[in-house]
C-alpha positions as YAML, in Angstrom:
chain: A
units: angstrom
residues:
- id: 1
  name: UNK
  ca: [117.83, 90.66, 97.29]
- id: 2
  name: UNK
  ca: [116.88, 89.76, 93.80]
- id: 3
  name: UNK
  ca: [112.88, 90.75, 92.75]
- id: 4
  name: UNK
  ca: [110.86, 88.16, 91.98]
- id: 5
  name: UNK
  ca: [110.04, 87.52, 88.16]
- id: 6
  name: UNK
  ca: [107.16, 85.94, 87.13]
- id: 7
  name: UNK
  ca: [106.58, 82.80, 86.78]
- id: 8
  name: UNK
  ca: [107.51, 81.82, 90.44]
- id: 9
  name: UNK
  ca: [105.89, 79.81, 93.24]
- id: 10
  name: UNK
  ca: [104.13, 81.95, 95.79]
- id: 11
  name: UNK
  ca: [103.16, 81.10, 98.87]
- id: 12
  name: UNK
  ca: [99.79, 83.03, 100.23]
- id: 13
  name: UNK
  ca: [98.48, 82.26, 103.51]
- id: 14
  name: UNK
  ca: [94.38, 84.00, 104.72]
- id: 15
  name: UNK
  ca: [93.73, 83.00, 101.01]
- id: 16
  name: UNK
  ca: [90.19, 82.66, 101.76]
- id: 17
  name: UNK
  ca: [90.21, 86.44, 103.45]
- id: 18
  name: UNK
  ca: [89.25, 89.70, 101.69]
- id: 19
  name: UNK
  ca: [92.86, 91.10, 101.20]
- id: 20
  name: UNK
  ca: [94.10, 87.18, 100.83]
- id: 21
  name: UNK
  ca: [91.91, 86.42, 97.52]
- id: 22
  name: UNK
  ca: [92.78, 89.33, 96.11]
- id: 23
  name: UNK
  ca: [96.77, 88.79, 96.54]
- id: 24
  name: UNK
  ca: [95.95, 85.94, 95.48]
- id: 25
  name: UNK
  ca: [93.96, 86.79, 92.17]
- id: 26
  name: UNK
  ca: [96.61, 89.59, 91.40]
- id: 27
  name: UNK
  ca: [99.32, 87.10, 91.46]
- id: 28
  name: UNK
  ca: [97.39, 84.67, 89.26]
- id: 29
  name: UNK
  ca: [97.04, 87.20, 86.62]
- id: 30
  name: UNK
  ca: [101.11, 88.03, 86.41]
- id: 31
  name: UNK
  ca: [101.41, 84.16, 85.56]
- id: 32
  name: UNK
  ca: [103.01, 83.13, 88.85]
- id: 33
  name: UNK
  ca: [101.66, 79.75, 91.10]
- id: 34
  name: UNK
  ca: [100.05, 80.03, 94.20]
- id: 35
  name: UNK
  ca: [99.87, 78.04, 96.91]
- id: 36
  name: UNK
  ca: [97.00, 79.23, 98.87]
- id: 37
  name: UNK
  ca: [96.97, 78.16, 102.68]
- id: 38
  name: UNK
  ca: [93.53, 77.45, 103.92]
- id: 39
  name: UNK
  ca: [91.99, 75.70, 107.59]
- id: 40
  name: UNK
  ca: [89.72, 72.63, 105.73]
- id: 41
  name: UNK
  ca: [89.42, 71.23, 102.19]
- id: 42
  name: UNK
  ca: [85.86, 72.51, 102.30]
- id: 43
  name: UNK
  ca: [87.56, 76.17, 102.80]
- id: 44
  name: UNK
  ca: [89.88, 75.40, 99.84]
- id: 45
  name: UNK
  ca: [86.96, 73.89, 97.28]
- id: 46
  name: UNK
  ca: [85.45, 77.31, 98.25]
- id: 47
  name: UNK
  ca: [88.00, 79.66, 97.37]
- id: 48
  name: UNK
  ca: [88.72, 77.63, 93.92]
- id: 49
  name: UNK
  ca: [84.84, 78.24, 93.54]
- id: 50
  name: UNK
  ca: [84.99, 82.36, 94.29]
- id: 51
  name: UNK
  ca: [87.89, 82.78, 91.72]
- id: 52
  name: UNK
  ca: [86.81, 80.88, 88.59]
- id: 53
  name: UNK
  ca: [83.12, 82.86, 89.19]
- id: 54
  name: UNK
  ca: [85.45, 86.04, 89.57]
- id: 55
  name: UNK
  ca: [87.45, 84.96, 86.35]
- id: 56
  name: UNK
  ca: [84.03, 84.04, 84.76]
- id: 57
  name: UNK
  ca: [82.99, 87.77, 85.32]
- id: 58
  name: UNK
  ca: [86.36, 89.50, 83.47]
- id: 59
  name: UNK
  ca: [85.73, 90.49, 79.57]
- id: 60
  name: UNK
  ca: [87.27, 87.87, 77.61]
- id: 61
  name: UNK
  ca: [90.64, 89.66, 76.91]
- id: 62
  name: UNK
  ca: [91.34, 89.73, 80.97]
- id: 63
  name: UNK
  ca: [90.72, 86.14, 80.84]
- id: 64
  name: UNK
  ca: [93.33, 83.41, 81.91]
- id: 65
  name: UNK
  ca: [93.41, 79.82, 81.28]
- id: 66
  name: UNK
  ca: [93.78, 77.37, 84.22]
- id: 67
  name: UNK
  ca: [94.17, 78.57, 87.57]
- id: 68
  name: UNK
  ca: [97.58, 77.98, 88.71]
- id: 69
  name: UNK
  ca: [96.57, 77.45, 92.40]
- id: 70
  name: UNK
  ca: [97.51, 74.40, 95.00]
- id: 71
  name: UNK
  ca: [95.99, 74.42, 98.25]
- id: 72
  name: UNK
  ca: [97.48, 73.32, 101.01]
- id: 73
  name: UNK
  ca: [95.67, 72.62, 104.27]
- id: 74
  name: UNK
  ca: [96.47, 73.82, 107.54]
- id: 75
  name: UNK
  ca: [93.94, 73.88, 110.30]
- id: 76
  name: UNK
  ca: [96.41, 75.14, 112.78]
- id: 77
  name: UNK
  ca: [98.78, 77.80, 112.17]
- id: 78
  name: UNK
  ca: [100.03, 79.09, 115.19]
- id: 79
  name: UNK
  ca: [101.40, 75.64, 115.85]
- id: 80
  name: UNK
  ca: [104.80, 75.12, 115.57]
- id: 81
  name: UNK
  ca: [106.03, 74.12, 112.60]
- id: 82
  name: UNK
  ca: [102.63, 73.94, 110.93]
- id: 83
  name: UNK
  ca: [104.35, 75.87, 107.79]
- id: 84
  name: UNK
  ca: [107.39, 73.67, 107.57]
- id: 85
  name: UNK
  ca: [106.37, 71.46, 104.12]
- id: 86
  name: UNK
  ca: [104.12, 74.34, 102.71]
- id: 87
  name: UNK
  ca: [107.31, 77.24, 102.62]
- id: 88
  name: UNK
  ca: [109.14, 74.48, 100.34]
- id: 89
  name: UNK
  ca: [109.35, 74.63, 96.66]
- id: 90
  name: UNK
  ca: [108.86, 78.78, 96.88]
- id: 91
  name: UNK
  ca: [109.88, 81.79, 95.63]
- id: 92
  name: UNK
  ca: [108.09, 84.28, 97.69]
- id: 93
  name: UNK
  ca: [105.31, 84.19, 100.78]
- id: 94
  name: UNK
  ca: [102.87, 86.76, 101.13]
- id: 95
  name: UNK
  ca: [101.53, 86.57, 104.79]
- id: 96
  name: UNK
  ca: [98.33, 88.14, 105.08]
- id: 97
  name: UNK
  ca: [96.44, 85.60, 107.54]
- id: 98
  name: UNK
  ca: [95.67, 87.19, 111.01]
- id: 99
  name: UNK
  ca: [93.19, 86.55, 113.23]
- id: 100
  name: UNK
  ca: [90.36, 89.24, 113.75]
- id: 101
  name: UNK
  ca: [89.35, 90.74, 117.34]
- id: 102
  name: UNK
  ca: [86.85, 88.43, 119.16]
- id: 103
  name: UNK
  ca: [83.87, 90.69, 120.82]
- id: 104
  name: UNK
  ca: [82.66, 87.77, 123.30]
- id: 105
  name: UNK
  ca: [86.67, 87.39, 124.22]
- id: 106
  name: UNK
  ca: [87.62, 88.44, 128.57]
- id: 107
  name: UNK
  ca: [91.44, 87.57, 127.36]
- id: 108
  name: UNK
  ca: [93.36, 89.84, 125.38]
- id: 109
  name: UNK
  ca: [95.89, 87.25, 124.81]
- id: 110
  name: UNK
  ca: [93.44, 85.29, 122.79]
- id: 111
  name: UNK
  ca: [93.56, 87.90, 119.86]
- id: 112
  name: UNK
  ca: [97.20, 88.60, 120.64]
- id: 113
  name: UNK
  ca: [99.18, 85.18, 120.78]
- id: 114
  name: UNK
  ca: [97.86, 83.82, 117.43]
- id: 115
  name: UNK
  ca: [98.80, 87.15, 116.03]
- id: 116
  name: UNK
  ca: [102.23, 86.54, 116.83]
- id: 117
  name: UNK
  ca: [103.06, 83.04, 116.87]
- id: 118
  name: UNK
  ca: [101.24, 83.00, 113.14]
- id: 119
  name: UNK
  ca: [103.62, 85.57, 111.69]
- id: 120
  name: UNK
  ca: [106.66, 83.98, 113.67]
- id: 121
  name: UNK
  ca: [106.09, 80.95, 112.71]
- id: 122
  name: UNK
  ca: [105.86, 81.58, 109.13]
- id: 123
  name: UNK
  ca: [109.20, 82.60, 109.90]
- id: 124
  name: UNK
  ca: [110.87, 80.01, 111.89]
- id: 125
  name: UNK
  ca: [109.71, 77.95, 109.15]
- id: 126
  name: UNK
  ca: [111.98, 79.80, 106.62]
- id: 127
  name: UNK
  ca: [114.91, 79.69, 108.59]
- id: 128
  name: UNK
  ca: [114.33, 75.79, 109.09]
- id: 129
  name: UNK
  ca: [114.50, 75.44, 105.60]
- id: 130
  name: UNK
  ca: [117.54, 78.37, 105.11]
- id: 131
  name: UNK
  ca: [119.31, 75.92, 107.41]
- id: 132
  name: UNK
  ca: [118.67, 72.56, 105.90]
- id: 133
  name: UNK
  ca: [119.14, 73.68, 102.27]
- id: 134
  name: UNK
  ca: [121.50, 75.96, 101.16]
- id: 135
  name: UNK
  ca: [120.23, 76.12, 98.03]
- id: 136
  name: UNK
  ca: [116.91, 77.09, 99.22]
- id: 137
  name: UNK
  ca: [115.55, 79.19, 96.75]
- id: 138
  name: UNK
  ca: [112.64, 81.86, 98.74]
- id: 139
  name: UNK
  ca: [113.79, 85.19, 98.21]
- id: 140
  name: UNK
  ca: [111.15, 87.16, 100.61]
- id: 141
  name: UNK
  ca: [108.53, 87.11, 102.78]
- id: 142
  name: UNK
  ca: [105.71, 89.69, 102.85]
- id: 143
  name: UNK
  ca: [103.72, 90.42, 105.59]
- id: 144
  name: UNK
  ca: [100.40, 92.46, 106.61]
- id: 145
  name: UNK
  ca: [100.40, 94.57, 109.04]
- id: 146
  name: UNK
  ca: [98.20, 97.66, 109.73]
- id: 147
  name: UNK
  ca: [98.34, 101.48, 110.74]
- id: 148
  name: UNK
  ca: [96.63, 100.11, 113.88]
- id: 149
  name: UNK
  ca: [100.48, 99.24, 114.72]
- id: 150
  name: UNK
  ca: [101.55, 103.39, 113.66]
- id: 151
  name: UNK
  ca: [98.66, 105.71, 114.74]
- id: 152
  name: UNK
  ca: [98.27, 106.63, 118.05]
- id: 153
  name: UNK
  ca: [95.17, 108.35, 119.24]
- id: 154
  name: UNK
  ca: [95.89, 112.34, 119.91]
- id: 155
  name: UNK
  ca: [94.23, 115.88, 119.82]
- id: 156
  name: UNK
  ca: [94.11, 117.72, 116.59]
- id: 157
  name: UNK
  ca: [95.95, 117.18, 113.63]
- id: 158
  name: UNK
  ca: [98.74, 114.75, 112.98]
- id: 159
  name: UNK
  ca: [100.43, 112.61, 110.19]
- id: 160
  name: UNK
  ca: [101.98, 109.32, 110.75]
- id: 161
  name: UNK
  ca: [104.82, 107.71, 109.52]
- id: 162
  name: UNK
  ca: [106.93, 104.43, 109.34]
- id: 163
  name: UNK
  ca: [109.14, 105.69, 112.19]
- id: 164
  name: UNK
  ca: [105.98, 106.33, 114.56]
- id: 165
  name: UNK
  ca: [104.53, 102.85, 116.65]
- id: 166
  name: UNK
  ca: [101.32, 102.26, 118.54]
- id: 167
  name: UNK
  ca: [102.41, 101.73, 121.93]
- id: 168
  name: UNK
  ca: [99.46, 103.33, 123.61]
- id: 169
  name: UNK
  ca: [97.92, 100.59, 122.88]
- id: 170
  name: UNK
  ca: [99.94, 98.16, 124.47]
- id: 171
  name: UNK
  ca: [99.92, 99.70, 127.53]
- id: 172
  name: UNK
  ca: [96.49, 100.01, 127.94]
- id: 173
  name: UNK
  ca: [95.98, 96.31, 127.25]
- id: 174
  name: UNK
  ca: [98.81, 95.46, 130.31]
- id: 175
  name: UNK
  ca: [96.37, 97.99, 132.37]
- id: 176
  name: UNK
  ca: [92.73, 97.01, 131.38]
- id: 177
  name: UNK
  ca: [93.27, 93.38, 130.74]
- id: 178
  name: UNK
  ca: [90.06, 91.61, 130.38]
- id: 179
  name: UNK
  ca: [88.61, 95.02, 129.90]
- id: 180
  name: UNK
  ca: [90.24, 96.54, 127.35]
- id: 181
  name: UNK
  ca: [87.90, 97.12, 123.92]
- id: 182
  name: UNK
  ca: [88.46, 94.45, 121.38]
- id: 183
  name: UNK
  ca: [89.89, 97.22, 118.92]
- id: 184
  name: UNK
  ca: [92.13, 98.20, 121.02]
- id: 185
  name: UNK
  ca: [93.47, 94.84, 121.73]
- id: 186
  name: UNK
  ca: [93.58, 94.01, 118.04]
- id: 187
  name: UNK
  ca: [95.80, 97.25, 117.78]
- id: 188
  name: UNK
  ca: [98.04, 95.81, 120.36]
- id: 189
  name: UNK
  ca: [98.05, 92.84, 118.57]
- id: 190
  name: UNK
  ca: [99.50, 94.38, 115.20]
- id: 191
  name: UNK
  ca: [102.00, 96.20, 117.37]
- id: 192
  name: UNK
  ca: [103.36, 93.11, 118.60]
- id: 193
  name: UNK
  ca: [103.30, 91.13, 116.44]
- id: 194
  name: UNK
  ca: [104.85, 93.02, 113.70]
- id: 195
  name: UNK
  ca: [107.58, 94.03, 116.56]
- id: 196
  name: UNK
  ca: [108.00, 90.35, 117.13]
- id: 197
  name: UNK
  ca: [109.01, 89.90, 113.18]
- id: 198
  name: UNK
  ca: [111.60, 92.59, 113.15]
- id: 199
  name: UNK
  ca: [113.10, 91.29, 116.08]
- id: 200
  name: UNK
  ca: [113.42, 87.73, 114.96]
- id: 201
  name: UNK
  ca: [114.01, 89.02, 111.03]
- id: 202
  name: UNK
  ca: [117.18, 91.28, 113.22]
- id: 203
  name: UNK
  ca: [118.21, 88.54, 115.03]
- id: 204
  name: UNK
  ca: [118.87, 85.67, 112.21]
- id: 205
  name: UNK
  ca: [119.55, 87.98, 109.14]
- id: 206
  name: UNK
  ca: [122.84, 86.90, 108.73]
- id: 207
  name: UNK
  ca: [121.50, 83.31, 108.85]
- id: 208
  name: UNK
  ca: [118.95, 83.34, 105.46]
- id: 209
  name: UNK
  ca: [119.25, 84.70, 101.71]
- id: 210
  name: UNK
  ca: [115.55, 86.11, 102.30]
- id: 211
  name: UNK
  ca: [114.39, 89.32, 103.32]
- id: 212
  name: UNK
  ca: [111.26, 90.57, 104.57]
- id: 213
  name: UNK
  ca: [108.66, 93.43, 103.80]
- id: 214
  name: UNK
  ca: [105.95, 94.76, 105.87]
- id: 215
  name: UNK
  ca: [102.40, 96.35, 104.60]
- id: 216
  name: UNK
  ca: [100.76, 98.73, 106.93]
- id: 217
  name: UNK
  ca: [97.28, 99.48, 105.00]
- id: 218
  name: UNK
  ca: [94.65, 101.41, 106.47]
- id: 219
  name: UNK
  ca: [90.99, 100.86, 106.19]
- id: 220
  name: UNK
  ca: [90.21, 98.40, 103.33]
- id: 221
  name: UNK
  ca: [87.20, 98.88, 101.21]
- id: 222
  name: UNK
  ca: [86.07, 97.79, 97.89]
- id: 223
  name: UNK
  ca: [84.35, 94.60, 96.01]
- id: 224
  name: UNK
  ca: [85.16, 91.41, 97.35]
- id: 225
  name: UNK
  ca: [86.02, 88.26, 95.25]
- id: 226
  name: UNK
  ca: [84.11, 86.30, 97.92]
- id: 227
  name: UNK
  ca: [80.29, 86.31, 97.00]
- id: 228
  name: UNK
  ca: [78.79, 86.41, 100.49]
- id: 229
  name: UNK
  ca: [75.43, 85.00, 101.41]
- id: 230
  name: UNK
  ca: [74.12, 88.27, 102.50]
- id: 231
  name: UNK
  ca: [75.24, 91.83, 103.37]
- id: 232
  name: UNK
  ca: [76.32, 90.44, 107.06]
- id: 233
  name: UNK
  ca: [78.49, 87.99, 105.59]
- id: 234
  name: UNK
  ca: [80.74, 90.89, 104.20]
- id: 235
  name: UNK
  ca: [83.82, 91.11, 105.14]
- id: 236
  name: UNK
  ca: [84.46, 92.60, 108.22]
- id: 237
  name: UNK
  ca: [85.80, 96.56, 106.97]
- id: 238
  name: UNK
  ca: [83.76, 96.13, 103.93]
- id: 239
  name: UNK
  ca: [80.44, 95.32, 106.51]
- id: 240
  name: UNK
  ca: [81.59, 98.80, 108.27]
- id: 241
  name: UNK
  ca: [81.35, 100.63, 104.84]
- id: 242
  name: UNK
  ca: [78.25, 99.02, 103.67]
- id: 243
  name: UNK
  ca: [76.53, 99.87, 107.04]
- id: 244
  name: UNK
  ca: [78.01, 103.14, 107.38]
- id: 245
  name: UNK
  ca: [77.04, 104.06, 103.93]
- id: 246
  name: UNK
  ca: [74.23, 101.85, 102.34]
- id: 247
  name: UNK
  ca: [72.38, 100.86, 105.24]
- id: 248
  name: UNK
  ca: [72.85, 103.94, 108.05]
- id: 249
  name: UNK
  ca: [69.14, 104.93, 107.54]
- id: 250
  name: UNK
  ca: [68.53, 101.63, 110.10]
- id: 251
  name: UNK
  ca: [71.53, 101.39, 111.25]
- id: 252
  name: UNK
  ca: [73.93, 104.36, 112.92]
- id: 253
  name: UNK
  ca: [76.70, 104.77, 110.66]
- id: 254
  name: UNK
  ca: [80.15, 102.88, 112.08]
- id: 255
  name: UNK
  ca: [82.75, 104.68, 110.25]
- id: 256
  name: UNK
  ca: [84.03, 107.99, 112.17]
- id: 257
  name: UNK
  ca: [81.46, 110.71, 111.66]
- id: 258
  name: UNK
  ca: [83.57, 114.02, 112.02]
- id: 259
  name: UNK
  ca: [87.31, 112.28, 112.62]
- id: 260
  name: UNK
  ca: [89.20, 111.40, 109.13]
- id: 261
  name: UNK
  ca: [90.51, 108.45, 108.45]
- id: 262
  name: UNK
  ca: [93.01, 106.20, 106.15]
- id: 263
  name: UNK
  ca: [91.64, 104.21, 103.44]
- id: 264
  name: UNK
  ca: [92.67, 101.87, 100.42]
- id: 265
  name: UNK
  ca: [90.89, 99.84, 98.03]
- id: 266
  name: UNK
  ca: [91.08, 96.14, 98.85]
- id: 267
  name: UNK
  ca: [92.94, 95.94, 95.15]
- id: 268
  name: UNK
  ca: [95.27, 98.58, 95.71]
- id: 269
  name: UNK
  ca: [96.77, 97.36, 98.94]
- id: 270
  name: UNK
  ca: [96.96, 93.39, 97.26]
- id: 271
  name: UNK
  ca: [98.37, 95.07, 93.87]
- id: 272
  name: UNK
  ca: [100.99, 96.18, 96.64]
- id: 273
  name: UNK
  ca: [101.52, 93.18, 98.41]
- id: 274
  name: UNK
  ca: [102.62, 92.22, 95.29]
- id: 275
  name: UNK
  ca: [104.98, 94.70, 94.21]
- id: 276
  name: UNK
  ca: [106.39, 94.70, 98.11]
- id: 277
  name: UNK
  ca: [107.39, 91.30, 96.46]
- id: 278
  name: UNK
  ca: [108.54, 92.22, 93.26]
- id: 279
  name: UNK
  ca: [110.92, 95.26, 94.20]
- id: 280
  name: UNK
  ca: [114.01, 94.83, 95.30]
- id: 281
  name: UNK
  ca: [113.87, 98.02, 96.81]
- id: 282
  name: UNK
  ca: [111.31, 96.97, 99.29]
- id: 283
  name: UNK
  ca: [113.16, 94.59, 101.20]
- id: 284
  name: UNK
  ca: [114.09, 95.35, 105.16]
- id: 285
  name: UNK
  ca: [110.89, 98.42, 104.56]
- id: 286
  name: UNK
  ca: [108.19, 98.99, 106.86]
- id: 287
  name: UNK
  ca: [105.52, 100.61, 104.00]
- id: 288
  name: UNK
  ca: [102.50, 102.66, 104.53]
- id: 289
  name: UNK
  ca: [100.10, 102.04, 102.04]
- id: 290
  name: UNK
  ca: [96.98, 104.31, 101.53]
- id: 291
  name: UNK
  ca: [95.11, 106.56, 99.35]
- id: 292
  name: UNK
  ca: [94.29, 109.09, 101.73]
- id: 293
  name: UNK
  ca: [91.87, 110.11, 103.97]
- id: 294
  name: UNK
  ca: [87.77, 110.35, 104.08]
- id: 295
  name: UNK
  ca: [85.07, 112.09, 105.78]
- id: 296
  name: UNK
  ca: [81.75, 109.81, 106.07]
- id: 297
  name: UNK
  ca: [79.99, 112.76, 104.10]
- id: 298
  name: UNK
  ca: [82.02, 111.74, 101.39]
- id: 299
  name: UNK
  ca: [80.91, 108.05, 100.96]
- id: 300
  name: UNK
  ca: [77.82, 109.19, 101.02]
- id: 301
  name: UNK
  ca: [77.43, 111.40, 98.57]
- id: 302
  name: UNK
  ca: [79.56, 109.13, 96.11]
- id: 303
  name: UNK
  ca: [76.72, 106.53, 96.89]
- id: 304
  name: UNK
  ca: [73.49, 108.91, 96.38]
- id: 305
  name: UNK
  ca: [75.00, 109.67, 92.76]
- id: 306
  name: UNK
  ca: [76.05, 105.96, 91.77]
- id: 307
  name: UNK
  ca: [73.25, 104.18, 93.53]
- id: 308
  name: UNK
  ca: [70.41, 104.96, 90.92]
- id: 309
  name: UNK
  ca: [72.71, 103.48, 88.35]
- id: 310
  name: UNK
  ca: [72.69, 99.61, 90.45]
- id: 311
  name: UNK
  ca: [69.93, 99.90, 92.59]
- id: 312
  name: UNK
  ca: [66.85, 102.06, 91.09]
- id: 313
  name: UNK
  ca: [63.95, 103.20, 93.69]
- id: 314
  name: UNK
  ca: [66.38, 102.57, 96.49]
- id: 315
  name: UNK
  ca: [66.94, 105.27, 99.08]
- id: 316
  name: UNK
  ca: [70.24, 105.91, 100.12]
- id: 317
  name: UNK
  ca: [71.24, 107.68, 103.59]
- id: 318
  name: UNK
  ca: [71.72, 111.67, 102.92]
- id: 319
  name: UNK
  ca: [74.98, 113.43, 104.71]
- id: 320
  name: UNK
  ca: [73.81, 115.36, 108.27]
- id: 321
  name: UNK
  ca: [76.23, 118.26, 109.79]
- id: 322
  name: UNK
  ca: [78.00, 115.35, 111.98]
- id: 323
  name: UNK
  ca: [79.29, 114.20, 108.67]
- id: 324
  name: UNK
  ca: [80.75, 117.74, 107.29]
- id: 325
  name: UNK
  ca: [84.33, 118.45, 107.74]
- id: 326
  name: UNK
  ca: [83.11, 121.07, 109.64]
- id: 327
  name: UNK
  ca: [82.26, 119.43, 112.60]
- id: 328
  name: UNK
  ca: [86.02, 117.93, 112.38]
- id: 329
  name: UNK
  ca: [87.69, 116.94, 115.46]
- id: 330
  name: UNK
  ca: [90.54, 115.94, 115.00]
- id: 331
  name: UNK
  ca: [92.63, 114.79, 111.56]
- id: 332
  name: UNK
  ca: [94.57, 111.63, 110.64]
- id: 333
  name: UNK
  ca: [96.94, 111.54, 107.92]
- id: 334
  name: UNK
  ca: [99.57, 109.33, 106.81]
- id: 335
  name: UNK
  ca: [103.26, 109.68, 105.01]
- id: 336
  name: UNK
  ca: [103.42, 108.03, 101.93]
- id: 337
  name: UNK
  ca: [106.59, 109.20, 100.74]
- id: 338
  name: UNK
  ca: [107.83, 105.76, 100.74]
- id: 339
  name: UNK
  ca: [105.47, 104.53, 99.02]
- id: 340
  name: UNK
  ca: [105.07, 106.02, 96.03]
- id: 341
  name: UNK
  ca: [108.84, 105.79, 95.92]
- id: 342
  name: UNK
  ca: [109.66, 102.25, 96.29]
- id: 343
  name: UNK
  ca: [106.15, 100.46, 94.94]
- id: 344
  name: UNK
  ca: [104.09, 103.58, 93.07]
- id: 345
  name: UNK
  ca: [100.62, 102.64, 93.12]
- id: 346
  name: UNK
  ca: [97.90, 104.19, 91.64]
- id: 347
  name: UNK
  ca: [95.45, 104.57, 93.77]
- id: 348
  name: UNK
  ca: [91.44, 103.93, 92.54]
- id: 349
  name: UNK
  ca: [89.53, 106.85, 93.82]
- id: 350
  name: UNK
  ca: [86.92, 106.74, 96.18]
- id: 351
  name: UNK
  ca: [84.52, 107.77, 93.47]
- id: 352
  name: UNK
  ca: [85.85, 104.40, 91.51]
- id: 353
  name: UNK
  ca: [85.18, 102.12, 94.72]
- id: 354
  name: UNK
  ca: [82.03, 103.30, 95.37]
- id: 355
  name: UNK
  ca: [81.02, 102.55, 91.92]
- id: 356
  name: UNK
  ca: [82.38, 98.61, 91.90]
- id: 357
  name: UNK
  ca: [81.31, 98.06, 95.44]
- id: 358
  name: UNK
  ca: [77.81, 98.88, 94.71]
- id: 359
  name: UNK
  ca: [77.88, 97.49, 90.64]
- id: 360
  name: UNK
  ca: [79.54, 94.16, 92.99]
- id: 361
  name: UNK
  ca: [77.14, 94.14, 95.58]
- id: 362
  name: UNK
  ca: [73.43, 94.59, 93.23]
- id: 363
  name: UNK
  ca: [75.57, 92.00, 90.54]
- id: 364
  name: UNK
  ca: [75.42, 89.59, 93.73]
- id: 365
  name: UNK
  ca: [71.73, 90.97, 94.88]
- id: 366
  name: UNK
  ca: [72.85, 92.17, 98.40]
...
């Protein structure tokens, strides 16, 4: 399949999400056109909003001039053939919309059914178009995934790859039902529907000129181009840093105390839903994409050194033995051989997001 050059027309559906305005603002800044799927006009006006203040925030030589960004309202779309017009006209569509675990949810299927029908029928879509046209013109469709669809919960040490899937947690949602723990079911639901994509992708190959590519990214921290009300309007894995590691003193900390865990900066993983789109060589992949793993210690003591700098006078929450490595029970690593193969990011440290989360967050007076 041939990369896509820039400029081309890409379509970008969450575009109001954390990992969606990002994709979004990486994509403005090679020179390509985006055409941002949102749920209301409202949502849209919004997201124009949160990128020219993010734009209005570079130095002047990081600058652009006008936003090349259509948005195109959907308020539906899991329903079928609610992508049909918007997939026209494009190069490339980066998937990223998904919906998020519902706590107050009895009905797995609730979390599970959008999950799939979204990312299928983002697809159908395509091949409606692959049929009517022959000369349509998209080239490759990226989707998000997660390492909630690879890692499976076992004792001691393991590493993960693209060959391993999460089927543990399918099976424990056809056991539990109603009872099953929104997390898990929201596991089950990445397993599914990313299953569901291969299997249709498989199934009508020979049928399209497009190919697709699938990020699996870990935890995702890091500043936000949203600016959110307060710090409970974060987005929802930035919220679990923030109260793990700014806020713990009055709140218990939420990440893993003694278990490691996957993580990527928010920029990182769009800068590679990007190149998943650019690189030939990423087409038909399954891709891992994280920086490694952390220890909750680790955040915090990256914040006690920074947080003078942004927030003078303000106590942060000090490391306790549950946080040290030493109280470790059991390790989770990933394979990134792949990765650094086909699309060769550089990872930001955690050092560096720590730093621009809280320079974003005091900037914004959270």
């Amino acid at each position: 399949m041939s990369p896509i050059t820039s400029p081309s027309t890409i379509l970008v559906t969450g575009g109001t999400g954390y990992i969606g305005a990002w994709v979004i603002t990486t994509l403005l800044a090679r020179g390509h056109t985006v055409k941002a799927v949102v749920r209301s006009a409202a949502k849209g006006e919004a997201l124009k909003d949160d990128l020219l203040q993010h734009i209005a925030r570079q130095p002047a030589s990081e600058k652009e001039g006008d936003i090349a960004l259509d948005i195109v309202v959907i308020p539906d779309v899991v329903k079928d053939g609610a992508f049909d017009e918007a997939i026209l006209g494009v190069d490339a569509v980066v998937h990223v919309a998904s919906p998020a675990p519902n706590p107050g949810s009895t009905d797995p299927q609730e979390t599970i059914q959008p999950a799939v029908d979204g990312t299928l029928g983002v697809l159908k879509s395509a091949l409606r178009a692959s049929q009517r046209d022959s000369s349509y013109k998209l080239k490759r469709i990226v989707i998000t995934s997660s390492v909630a669809a690879v890692w499976t919960p076992t004792p001691g040490a393991r590493t993960f790859s693209e060959e391993d899937w999460n089927t543990q947690f399918v099976s424990e949602v056809e056991k539990l039902g109603s009872k099953t723990h929104p997390m898990t079911v929201y596991g089950a639901s990445k397993v599914l529907a990313e299953k569901a994509t291969w299997e249709f992708y498989n199934t009508h190959e020979s049928k399209v000129q497009w190919d697709i590519s699938i990020i699996n990214p870990p935890l995702v921290f890091g500043p936000a181009i949203q600016t959110p009300k307060s710090a409970s309007d974060l987005p929802t894995t930035l919220k679990l840093w923030w109260d793990s590691v700014v806020e713990s003193s009055s709140k218990p900390g939420v990440l893993p105390l003694s278990t490691t865990n996957g993580w990527v900066d928010v920029r990182d993983i769009a800068e590679a839903h990007v190149r998943a789109m650019e690189m030939e060589e990423a087409g038909g992949e399954r891709i891992i994409v994280s920086e490694g793993t952390f220890f909750l210690n680790e955040w915090l003591d990256l914040a006690n050194k920074a947080g003078a700098e942004f927030y003078p006078g303000r106590t942060f929450p000090k490391g306790t033995p549950e946080t040290t490595k030493d109280e470790l029970a059991s390790e989770i690593y990933y394979n990134t051989a792949k990765e650094n193969r086909i699309l060769g990011i550089k990872y930001r440290t955690k050092e560096e997001t720590t730093r621009d989360t809280l320079r974003w967050a005091a900037e914004r007076k959270l």
